[in-house]
Amino acid sequence: MNRKLHIVLNYLIATVWLVNGLFCKVLDLVPRHQAIIGRILGDQYASIFTKAIGISEIIMATWILSGIKPRLNVIVQIFVIAIMNTIEFFCVPDLLLWGKLNALFAFIFILIIYYNEFSLDKKIPQQN
């Protein structure tokens, strides 16, 4: 059961990164993301940085699914989410989907990512 849950959570976490990167940013289906980046970095750079961040999120999803250095991946995810949400919390809370409450959802996502790799994964028997 733990193995299946770990796999399912990996796919769900990767899906969050993929959807946010591809659909919200690269394909610009959620213009709010470009508005957030424009407010923080300047409108003249918003489009290019939005797409670059989106591509980075797609790469993150691919890294998660690859299984390469999963613990490093989790640490990077946690730092990226924490930094990104801290900046948004203080600079553009009015543009966030749930305002400052976004920070709570980000924290929950961080806990799920942490649990999946550092708690749940320890309970899975390692195959040699």
mmCIF file of N, CA and C in Angstrom:
data_model
loop_
_atom_site.group_PDB
_atom_site.id
_atom_site.type_symbol
_atom_site.label_atom_id
_atom_site.label_comp_id
_atom_site.label_asym_id
_atom_site.label_seq_id
_atom_site.Cartn_x
_atom_site.Cartn_y
_atom_site.Cartn_z
ATOM 1 N N MET A 1 0.819 -1.202 0.000
ATOM 2 C CA MET A 1 0.000 0.000 0.000
ATOM 3 C C MET A 1 0.863 1.266 0.000
ATOM 4 N N ASN A 2 1.919 1.281 0.833
ATOM 5 C CA ASN A 2 2.792 2.455 0.881
ATOM 6 C C ASN A 2 3.451 2.711 -0.463
ATOM 7 N N ARG A 3 3.859 1.649 -1.139
ATOM 8 C CA ARG A 3 4.507 1.789 -2.450
ATOM 9 C C ARG A 3 3.544 2.425 -3.447
ATOM 10 N N LYS A 4 2.300 1.950 -3.466
ATOM 11 C CA LYS A 4 1.302 2.498 -4.390
ATOM 12 C C LYS A 4 1.001 3.961 -4.075
ATOM 13 N N LEU A 5 0.874 4.280 -2.795
ATOM 14 C CA LEU A 5 0.607 5.660 -2.397
ATOM 15 C C LEU A 5 1.769 6.565 -2.807
ATOM 16 N N HIS A 6 2.985 6.089 -2.605
ATOM 17 C CA HIS A 6 4.176 6.856 -2.996
ATOM 18 C C HIS A 6 4.163 7.142 -4.502
ATOM 19 N N ILE A 7 3.851 6.148 -5.293
ATOM 20 C CA ILE A 7 3.808 6.306 -6.750
ATOM 21 C C ILE A 7 2.702 7.279 -7.154
ATOM 22 N N VAL A 8 1.529 7.114 -6.564
ATOM 23 C CA VAL A 8 0.402 8.004 -6.874
ATOM 24 C C VAL A 8 0.743 9.443 -6.509
ATOM 25 N N LEU A 9 1.310 9.645 -5.323
ATOM 26 C CA LEU A 9 1.687 11.001 -4.908
ATOM 27 C C LEU A 9 2.753 11.591 -5.836
ATOM 28 N N ASN A 10 3.709 10.770 -6.260
ATOM 29 C CA ASN A 10 4.719 11.259 -7.209
ATOM 30 C C ASN A 10 4.047 11.773 -8.478
ATOM 31 N N TYR A 11 3.104 11.006 -9.009
ATOM 32 C CA TYR A 11 2.402 11.424 -10.225
ATOM 33 C C TYR A 11 1.563 12.678 -9.981
ATOM 34 N N LEU A 12 0.909 12.758 -8.843
ATOM 35 C CA LEU A 12 0.100 13.944 -8.543
ATOM 36 C C LEU A 12 0.970 15.190 -8.382
ATOM 37 N N ILE A 13 2.083 15.048 -7.701
ATOM 38 C CA ILE A 13 3.005 16.182 -7.517
ATOM 39 C C ILE A 13 3.552 16.621 -8.871
ATOM 40 N N ALA A 14 3.967 15.677 -9.692
ATOM 41 C CA ALA A 14 4.469 16.006 -11.028
ATOM 42 C C ALA A 14 3.389 16.675 -11.868
ATOM 43 N N THR A 15 2.151 16.227 -11.714
ATOM 44 C CA THR A 15 1.038 16.822 -12.457
ATOM 45 C C THR A 15 0.821 18.279 -12.076
ATOM 46 N N VAL A 16 0.966 18.599 -10.799
ATOM 47 C CA VAL A 16 0.830 19.995 -10.358
ATOM 48 C C VAL A 16 1.869 20.861 -11.069
ATOM 49 N N TRP A 17 3.115 20.394 -11.102
ATOM 50 C CA TRP A 17 4.177 21.150 -11.771
ATOM 51 C C TRP A 17 3.906 21.267 -13.271
ATOM 52 N N LEU A 18 3.492 20.157 -13.896
ATOM 53 C CA LEU A 18 3.233 20.157 -15.331
ATOM 54 C C LEU A 18 2.088 21.090 -15.705
ATOM 55 N N VAL A 19 0.981 21.010 -14.984
ATOM 56 C CA VAL A 19 -0.178 21.851 -15.282
ATOM 57 C C VAL A 19 0.164 23.322 -15.102
ATOM 58 N N ASN A 20 0.815 23.647 -13.985
ATOM 59 C CA ASN A 20 1.187 25.047 -13.752
ATOM 60 C C ASN A 20 2.190 25.545 -14.780
ATOM 61 N N GLY A 21 3.127 24.701 -15.160
ATOM 62 C CA GLY A 21 4.138 25.114 -16.128
ATOM 63 C C GLY A 21 3.603 25.210 -17.543
ATOM 64 N N LEU A 22 3.015 24.135 -18.026
ATOM 65 C CA LEU A 22 2.578 24.081 -19.418
ATOM 66 C C LEU A 22 1.326 24.915 -19.671
ATOM 67 N N PHE A 23 0.268 24.606 -18.949
ATOM 68 C CA PHE A 23 -1.015 25.247 -19.242
ATOM 69 C C PHE A 23 -1.104 26.677 -18.723
ATOM 70 N N CYS A 24 -0.687 26.887 -17.478
ATOM 71 C CA CYS A 24 -0.828 28.216 -16.876
ATOM 72 C C CYS A 24 0.191 29.214 -17.392
ATOM 73 N N LYS A 25 1.416 28.765 -17.643
ATOM 74 C CA LYS A 25 2.480 29.713 -17.982
ATOM 75 C C LYS A 25 2.909 29.655 -19.447
ATOM 76 N N VAL A 26 3.315 28.501 -19.944
ATOM 77 C CA VAL A 26 3.795 28.427 -21.327
ATOM 78 C C VAL A 26 2.666 28.718 -22.312
ATOM 79 N N LEU A 27 1.519 28.090 -22.113
ATOM 80 C CA LEU A 27 0.383 28.330 -23.015
ATOM 81 C C LEU A 27 -0.442 29.549 -22.611
ATOM 82 N N ASP A 28 -0.099 30.152 -21.484
ATOM 83 C CA ASP A 28 -0.738 31.382 -20.985
ATOM 84 C C ASP A 28 -2.258 31.264 -20.858
ATOM 85 N N LEU A 29 -2.721 30.116 -20.386
ATOM 86 C CA LEU A 29 -4.157 29.917 -20.197
ATOM 87 C C LEU A 29 -4.667 30.564 -18.911
ATOM 88 N N VAL A 30 -3.731 30.964 -18.041
ATOM 89 C CA VAL A 30 -4.090 31.678 -16.807
ATOM 90 C C VAL A 30 -3.247 32.959 -16.771
ATOM 91 N N PRO A 31 -3.760 34.038 -17.385
ATOM 92 C CA PRO A 31 -2.988 35.283 -17.503
ATOM 93 C C PRO A 31 -2.545 35.886 -16.168
ATOM 94 N N ARG A 32 -3.205 35.497 -15.081
ATOM 95 C CA ARG A 32 -2.828 35.988 -13.756
ATOM 96 C C ARG A 32 -1.360 35.706 -13.441
ATOM 97 N N HIS A 33 -0.843 34.582 -13.941
ATOM 98 C CA HIS A 33 0.561 34.236 -13.678
ATOM 99 C C HIS A 33 1.502 35.262 -14.309
ATOM 100 N N GLN A 34 1.209 35.665 -15.528
ATOM 101 C CA GLN A 34 2.041 36.673 -16.178
ATOM 102 C C GLN A 34 1.882 38.026 -15.481
ATOM 103 N N ALA A 35 0.689 38.314 -14.986
ATOM 104 C CA ALA A 35 0.471 39.568 -14.248
ATOM 105 C C ALA A 35 1.297 39.587 -12.962
ATOM 106 N N ILE A 36 1.366 38.447 -12.285
ATOM 107 C CA ILE A 36 2.157 38.340 -11.054
ATOM 108 C C ILE A 36 3.633 38.601 -11.367
ATOM 109 N N ILE A 37 4.139 37.934 -12.383
ATOM 110 C CA ILE A 37 5.542 38.090 -12.749
ATOM 111 C C ILE A 37 5.808 39.517 -13.235
ATOM 112 N N GLY A 38 4.853 40.086 -13.972
ATOM 113 C CA GLY A 38 4.998 41.458 -14.442
ATOM 114 C C GLY A 38 5.091 42.452 -13.306
ATOM 115 N N ARG A 39 4.283 42.254 -12.287
ATOM 116 C CA ARG A 39 4.311 43.163 -11.138
ATOM 117 C C ARG A 39 5.628 43.036 -10.383
ATOM 118 N N ILE A 40 6.159 41.829 -10.279
ATOM 119 C CA ILE A 40 7.383 41.598 -9.505
ATOM 120 C C ILE A 40 8.635 41.992 -10.302
ATOM 121 N N LEU A 41 8.715 41.588 -11.575
ATOM 122 C CA LEU A 41 9.932 41.781 -12.367
ATOM 123 C C LEU A 41 9.819 42.879 -13.419
ATOM 124 N N GLY A 42 8.618 43.385 -13.632
ATOM 125 C CA GLY A 42 8.404 44.417 -14.646
ATOM 126 C C GLY A 42 7.678 43.856 -15.851
ATOM 127 N N ASP A 43 6.749 44.625 -16.369
ATOM 128 C CA ASP A 43 5.928 44.156 -17.486
ATOM 129 C C ASP A 43 6.738 43.836 -18.742
ATOM 130 N N GLN A 44 7.830 44.551 -18.961
ATOM 131 C CA GLN A 44 8.627 44.325 -20.171
ATOM 132 C C GLN A 44 9.256 42.937 -20.184
ATOM 133 N N TYR A 45 9.426 42.325 -19.017
ATOM 134 C CA TYR A 45 10.037 41.001 -18.925
ATOM 135 C C TYR A 45 9.020 39.890 -18.618
ATOM 136 N N ALA A 46 7.787 40.255 -18.393
ATOM 137 C CA ALA A 46 6.791 39.307 -17.892
ATOM 138 C C ALA A 46 6.593 38.107 -18.806
ATOM 139 N N SER A 47 6.450 38.334 -20.082
ATOM 140 C CA SER A 47 6.168 37.232 -21.005
ATOM 141 C C SER A 47 7.313 36.232 -21.055
ATOM 142 N N ILE A 48 8.515 36.710 -21.225
ATOM 143 C CA ILE A 48 9.671 35.810 -21.351
ATOM 144 C C ILE A 48 9.945 35.069 -20.040
ATOM 145 N N PHE A 49 9.845 35.784 -18.913
ATOM 146 C CA PHE A 49 10.077 35.120 -17.624
ATOM 147 C C PHE A 49 8.960 34.136 -17.289
ATOM 148 N N THR A 50 7.737 34.454 -17.660
ATOM 149 C CA THR A 50 6.617 33.538 -17.418
ATOM 150 C C THR A 50 6.855 32.231 -18.163
ATOM 151 N N LYS A 51 7.240 32.340 -19.423
ATOM 152 C CA LYS A 51 7.500 31.131 -20.217
ATOM 153 C C LYS A 51 8.719 30.375 -19.680
ATOM 154 N N ALA A 52 9.760 31.093 -19.266
ATOM 155 C CA ALA A 52 10.955 30.444 -18.720
ATOM 156 C C ALA A 52 10.633 29.699 -17.424
ATOM 157 N N ILE A 53 9.839 30.322 -16.571
ATOM 158 C CA ILE A 53 9.428 29.661 -15.331
ATOM 159 C C ILE A 53 8.562 28.448 -15.657
ATOM 160 N N GLY A 54 7.674 28.598 -16.631
ATOM 161 C CA GLY A 54 6.825 27.481 -17.049
ATOM 162 C C GLY A 54 7.643 26.308 -17.554
ATOM 163 N N ILE A 55 8.639 26.589 -18.378
ATOM 164 C CA ILE A 55 9.518 25.527 -18.884
ATOM 165 C C ILE A 55 10.271 24.875 -17.725
ATOM 166 N N SER A 56 10.706 25.673 -16.748
ATOM 167 C CA SER A 56 11.387 25.127 -15.564
ATOM 168 C C SER A 56 10.457 24.207 -14.786
ATOM 169 N N GLU A 57 9.195 24.562 -14.707
ATOM 170 C CA GLU A 57 8.231 23.714 -13.996
ATOM 171 C C GLU A 57 7.981 22.405 -14.753
ATOM 172 N N ILE A 58 7.979 22.469 -16.068
ATOM 173 C CA ILE A 58 7.852 21.243 -16.871
ATOM 174 C C ILE A 58 9.072 20.354 -16.648
ATOM 175 N N ILE A 59 10.240 20.958 -16.585
ATOM 176 C CA ILE A 59 11.463 20.201 -16.302
ATOM 177 C C ILE A 59 11.387 19.576 -14.908
ATOM 178 N N MET A 60 10.832 20.312 -13.938
ATOM 179 C CA MET A 60 10.671 19.770 -12.585
ATOM 180 C C MET A 60 9.780 18.531 -12.617
ATOM 181 N N ALA A 61 8.680 18.605 -13.341
ATOM 182 C CA ALA A 61 7.776 17.450 -13.448
ATOM 183 C C ALA A 61 8.505 16.252 -14.052
ATOM 184 N N THR A 62 9.291 16.509 -15.074
ATOM 185 C CA THR A 62 10.060 15.443 -15.720
ATOM 186 C C THR A 62 11.082 14.857 -14.751
ATOM 187 N N TRP A 63 11.743 15.715 -13.982
ATOM 188 C CA TRP A 63 12.724 15.255 -12.998
ATOM 189 C C TRP A 63 12.044 14.372 -11.953
ATOM 190 N N ILE A 64 10.883 14.783 -11.480
ATOM 191 C CA ILE A 64 10.151 13.984 -10.487
ATOM 192 C C ILE A 64 9.876 12.594 -11.041
ATOM 193 N N LEU A 65 9.363 12.542 -12.263
ATOM 194 C CA LEU A 65 8.988 11.257 -12.861
ATOM 195 C C LEU A 65 10.203 10.405 -13.220
ATOM 196 N N SER A 66 11.358 11.048 -13.430
ATOM 197 C CA SER A 66 12.566 10.295 -13.784
ATOM 198 C C SER A 66 13.085 9.465 -12.613
ATOM 199 N N GLY A 67 12.830 9.924 -11.390
ATOM 200 C CA GLY A 67 13.333 9.223 -10.219
ATOM 201 C C GLY A 67 14.816 9.452 -9.954
ATOM 202 N N ILE A 68 15.426 10.363 -10.682
ATOM 203 C CA ILE A 68 16.851 10.660 -10.504
ATOM 204 C C ILE A 68 17.028 11.590 -9.301
ATOM 205 N N LYS A 69 17.871 11.166 -8.373
ATOM 206 C CA LYS A 69 18.171 11.949 -7.165
ATOM 207 C C LYS A 69 16.899 12.533 -6.545
ATOM 208 N N PRO A 70 15.987 11.671 -6.109
ATOM 209 C CA PRO A 70 14.692 12.143 -5.608
ATOM 210 C C PRO A 70 14.780 13.030 -4.362
ATOM 211 N N ARG A 71 15.730 12.768 -3.502
ATOM 212 C CA ARG A 71 15.831 13.596 -2.282
ATOM 213 C C ARG A 71 16.298 15.012 -2.615
ATOM 214 N N LEU A 72 17.252 15.129 -3.517
ATOM 215 C CA LEU A 72 17.676 16.446 -3.970
ATOM 216 C C LEU A 72 16.508 17.162 -4.655
ATOM 217 N N ASN A 73 15.767 16.408 -5.440
ATOM 218 C CA ASN A 73 14.604 16.968 -6.119
ATOM 219 C C ASN A 73 13.606 17.541 -5.119
ATOM 220 N N VAL A 74 13.337 16.809 -4.069
ATOM 221 C CA VAL A 74 12.391 17.259 -3.052
ATOM 222 C C VAL A 74 12.896 18.525 -2.362
ATOM 223 N N ILE A 75 14.165 18.566 -2.046
ATOM 224 C CA ILE A 75 14.736 19.760 -1.411
ATOM 225 C C ILE A 75 14.599 20.968 -2.337
ATOM 226 N N VAL A 76 14.888 20.784 -3.622
ATOM 227 C CA VAL A 76 14.747 21.874 -4.589
ATOM 228 C C VAL A 76 13.284 22.315 -4.671
ATOM 229 N N GLN A 77 12.365 21.348 -4.748
ATOM 230 C CA GLN A 77 10.942 21.692 -4.802
ATOM 231 C C GLN A 77 10.519 22.532 -3.596
ATOM 232 N N ILE A 78 10.921 22.099 -2.426
ATOM 233 C CA ILE A 78 10.522 22.792 -1.199
ATOM 234 C C ILE A 78 11.060 24.219 -1.200
ATOM 235 N N PHE A 79 12.327 24.395 -1.560
ATOM 236 C CA PHE A 79 12.897 25.748 -1.596
ATOM 237 C C PHE A 79 12.209 26.617 -2.644
ATOM 238 N N VAL A 80 11.974 26.076 -3.822
ATOM 239 C CA VAL A 80 11.324 26.849 -4.888
ATOM 240 C C VAL A 80 9.923 27.283 -4.462
ATOM 241 N N ILE A 81 9.159 26.360 -3.919
ATOM 242 C CA ILE A 81 7.796 26.679 -3.493
ATOM 243 C C ILE A 81 7.815 27.711 -2.373
ATOM 244 N N ALA A 82 8.689 27.514 -1.398
ATOM 245 C CA ALA A 82 8.763 28.445 -0.262
ATOM 246 C C ALA A 82 9.181 29.841 -0.707
ATOM 247 N N ILE A 83 10.201 29.925 -1.537
ATOM 248 C CA ILE A 83 10.683 31.237 -1.994
ATOM 249 C C ILE A 83 9.637 31.922 -2.859
ATOM 250 N N MET A 84 9.101 31.186 -3.827
ATOM 251 C CA MET A 84 8.109 31.755 -4.737
ATOM 252 C C MET A 84 6.888 32.275 -3.970
ATOM 253 N N ASN A 85 6.404 31.490 -3.038
ATOM 254 C CA ASN A 85 5.210 31.888 -2.303
ATOM 255 C C ASN A 85 5.474 33.000 -1.298
ATOM 256 N N THR A 86 6.673 33.060 -0.756
ATOM 257 C CA THR A 86 7.027 34.163 0.136
ATOM 258 C C THR A 86 7.052 35.481 -0.631
ATOM 259 N N ILE A 87 7.681 35.457 -1.800
ATOM 260 C CA ILE A 87 7.722 36.667 -2.633
ATOM 261 C C ILE A 87 6.304 37.100 -2.998
ATOM 262 N N GLU A 88 5.491 36.163 -3.445
ATOM 263 C CA GLU A 88 4.110 36.488 -3.838
ATOM 264 C C GLU A 88 3.287 36.983 -2.648
ATOM 265 N N PHE A 89 3.483 36.381 -1.493
ATOM 266 C CA PHE A 89 2.739 36.762 -0.289
ATOM 267 C C PHE A 89 2.940 38.236 0.034
ATOM 268 N N PHE A 90 4.193 38.698 -0.082
ATOM 269 C CA PHE A 90 4.498 40.081 0.285
ATOM 270 C C PHE A 90 4.343 41.073 -0.869
ATOM 271 N N CYS A 91 4.563 40.624 -2.106
ATOM 272 C CA CYS A 91 4.564 41.561 -3.235
ATOM 273 C C CYS A 91 3.250 41.651 -4.006
ATOM 274 N N VAL A 92 2.530 40.547 -4.110
ATOM 275 C CA VAL A 92 1.333 40.547 -4.968
ATOM 276 C C VAL A 92 0.166 39.727 -4.398
ATOM 277 N N PRO A 93 -0.136 39.856 -3.112
ATOM 278 C CA PRO A 93 -1.201 39.018 -2.559
ATOM 279 C C PRO A 93 -2.553 39.232 -3.246
ATOM 280 N N ASP A 94 -2.776 40.432 -3.768
ATOM 281 C CA ASP A 94 -4.045 40.734 -4.439
ATOM 282 C C ASP A 94 -4.214 39.983 -5.757
ATOM 283 N N LEU A 95 -3.128 39.487 -6.343
ATOM 284 C CA LEU A 95 -3.209 38.755 -7.608
ATOM 285 C C LEU A 95 -3.282 37.242 -7.424
ATOM 286 N N LEU A 96 -3.108 36.777 -6.200
ATOM 287 C CA LEU A 96 -3.132 35.345 -5.936
ATOM 288 C C LEU A 96 -4.569 34.826 -5.918
ATOM 289 N N LEU A 97 -4.730 33.590 -6.336
ATOM 290 C CA LEU A 97 -6.059 32.985 -6.424
ATOM 291 C C LEU A 97 -6.817 33.073 -5.104
ATOM 292 N N TRP A 98 -6.139 32.751 -3.994
ATOM 293 C CA TRP A 98 -6.765 32.804 -2.671
ATOM 294 C C TRP A 98 -6.115 33.863 -1.787
ATOM 295 N N GLY A 99 -5.500 34.846 -2.380
ATOM 296 C CA GLY A 99 -4.855 35.902 -1.613
ATOM 297 C C GLY A 99 -3.749 35.340 -0.736
ATOM 298 N N LYS A 100 -3.636 35.878 0.463
ATOM 299 C CA LYS A 100 -2.574 35.422 1.373
ATOM 300 C C LYS A 100 -2.796 33.996 1.844
ATOM 301 N N LEU A 101 -4.013 33.478 1.668
ATOM 302 C CA LEU A 101 -4.301 32.090 2.024
ATOM 303 C C LEU A 101 -3.535 31.118 1.119
ATOM 304 N N ASN A 102 -3.064 31.594 -0.028
ATOM 305 C CA ASN A 102 -2.230 30.767 -0.903
ATOM 306 C C ASN A 102 -1.049 30.172 -0.146
ATOM 307 N N ALA A 103 -0.522 30.929 0.811
ATOM 308 C CA ALA A 103 0.628 30.460 1.590
ATOM 309 C C ALA A 103 0.292 29.169 2.338
ATOM 310 N N LEU A 104 -0.936 29.065 2.827
ATOM 311 C CA LEU A 104 -1.358 27.844 3.523
ATOM 312 C C LEU A 104 -1.364 26.656 2.562
ATOM 313 N N PHE A 105 -1.911 26.860 1.364
ATOM 314 C CA PHE A 105 -1.946 25.771 0.386
ATOM 315 C C PHE A 105 -0.536 25.385 -0.059
ATOM 316 N N ALA A 106 0.340 26.357 -0.179
ATOM 317 C CA ALA A 106 1.735 26.070 -0.524
ATOM 318 C C ALA A 106 2.397 25.249 0.586
ATOM 319 N N PHE A 107 2.117 25.612 1.832
ATOM 320 C CA PHE A 107 2.684 24.882 2.965
ATOM 321 C C PHE A 107 2.168 23.438 2.989
ATOM 322 N N ILE A 108 0.900 23.251 2.720
ATOM 323 C CA ILE A 108 0.328 21.900 2.665
ATOM 324 C C ILE A 108 0.988 21.095 1.544
ATOM 325 N N PHE A 109 1.190 21.732 0.391
ATOM 326 C CA PHE A 109 1.855 21.057 -0.723
ATOM 327 C C PHE A 109 3.282 20.663 -0.334
ATOM 328 N N ILE A 110 3.988 21.545 0.351
ATOM 329 C CA ILE A 110 5.343 21.242 0.834
ATOM 330 C C ILE A 110 5.307 20.037 1.781
ATOM 331 N N LEU A 111 4.344 20.011 2.682
ATOM 332 C CA LEU A 111 4.232 18.881 3.618
ATOM 333 C C LEU A 111 3.982 17.561 2.885
ATOM 334 N N ILE A 112 3.144 17.597 1.866
ATOM 335 C CA ILE A 112 2.862 16.389 1.083
ATOM 336 C C ILE A 112 4.128 15.918 0.378
ATOM 337 N N ILE A 113 4.849 16.846 -0.232
ATOM 338 C CA ILE A 113 6.099 16.502 -0.923
ATOM 339 C C ILE A 113 7.105 15.912 0.066
ATOM 340 N N TYR A 114 7.246 16.560 1.214
ATOM 341 C CA TYR A 114 8.173 16.079 2.243
ATOM 342 C C TYR A 114 7.765 14.684 2.734
ATOM 343 N N TYR A 115 6.500 14.522 3.081
ATOM 344 C CA TYR A 115 5.987 13.239 3.572
ATOM 345 C C TYR A 115 6.225 12.131 2.552
ATOM 346 N N ASN A 116 5.942 12.417 1.301
ATOM 347 C CA ASN A 116 6.077 11.409 0.255
ATOM 348 C C ASN A 116 7.509 10.904 0.134
ATOM 349 N N GLU A 117 8.463 11.779 0.267
ATOM 350 C CA GLU A 117 9.853 11.358 0.077
ATOM 351 C C GLU A 117 10.550 10.950 1.364
ATOM 352 N N PHE A 118 10.380 11.708 2.426
ATOM 353 C CA PHE A 118 11.168 11.460 3.637
ATOM 354 C C PHE A 118 10.466 10.615 4.689
ATOM 355 N N SER A 119 9.156 10.498 4.615
ATOM 356 C CA SER A 119 8.445 9.663 5.589
ATOM 357 C C SER A 119 7.881 8.420 4.931
ATOM 358 N N LEU A 120 7.059 8.604 3.939
ATOM 359 C CA LEU A 120 6.409 7.489 3.279
ATOM 360 C C LEU A 120 7.421 6.594 2.582
ATOM 361 N N ASP A 121 8.390 7.178 1.895
ATOM 362 C CA ASP A 121 9.365 6.395 1.150
ATOM 363 C C ASP A 121 10.220 5.513 2.067
ATOM 364 N N LYS A 122 10.430 5.912 3.319
ATOM 365 C CA LYS A 122 11.225 5.107 4.259
ATOM 366 C C LYS A 122 10.482 3.812 4.614
ATOM 367 N N LYS A 123 9.164 3.836 4.510
ATOM 368 C CA LYS A 123 8.354 2.680 4.864
ATOM 369 C C LYS A 123 8.247 1.675 3.732
ATOM 370 N N ILE A 124 8.774 2.035 2.552
ATOM 371 C CA ILE A 124 8.703 1.146 1.400
ATOM 372 C C ILE A 124 9.941 0.267 1.375
ATOM 373 N N PRO A 125 9.753 -1.043 1.369
ATOM 374 C CA PRO A 125 10.923 -1.923 1.312
ATOM 375 C C PRO A 125 11.722 -1.658 0.041
ATOM 376 N N GLN A 126 13.033 -1.511 0.197
ATOM 377 C CA GLN A 126 13.898 -1.247 -0.949
ATOM 378 C C GLN A 126 14.149 -2.550 -1.696
ATOM 379 N N GLN A 127 14.038 -2.463 -3.019
ATOM 380 C CA GLN A 127 14.303 -3.634 -3.860
ATOM 381 C C GLN A 127 15.723 -3.557 -4.375
ATOM 382 N N ASN A 128 16.446 -4.656 -4.316
ATOM 383 C CA ASN A 128 17.828 -4.689 -4.792
ATOM 384 C C ASN A 128 17.915 -5.349 -6.136
#
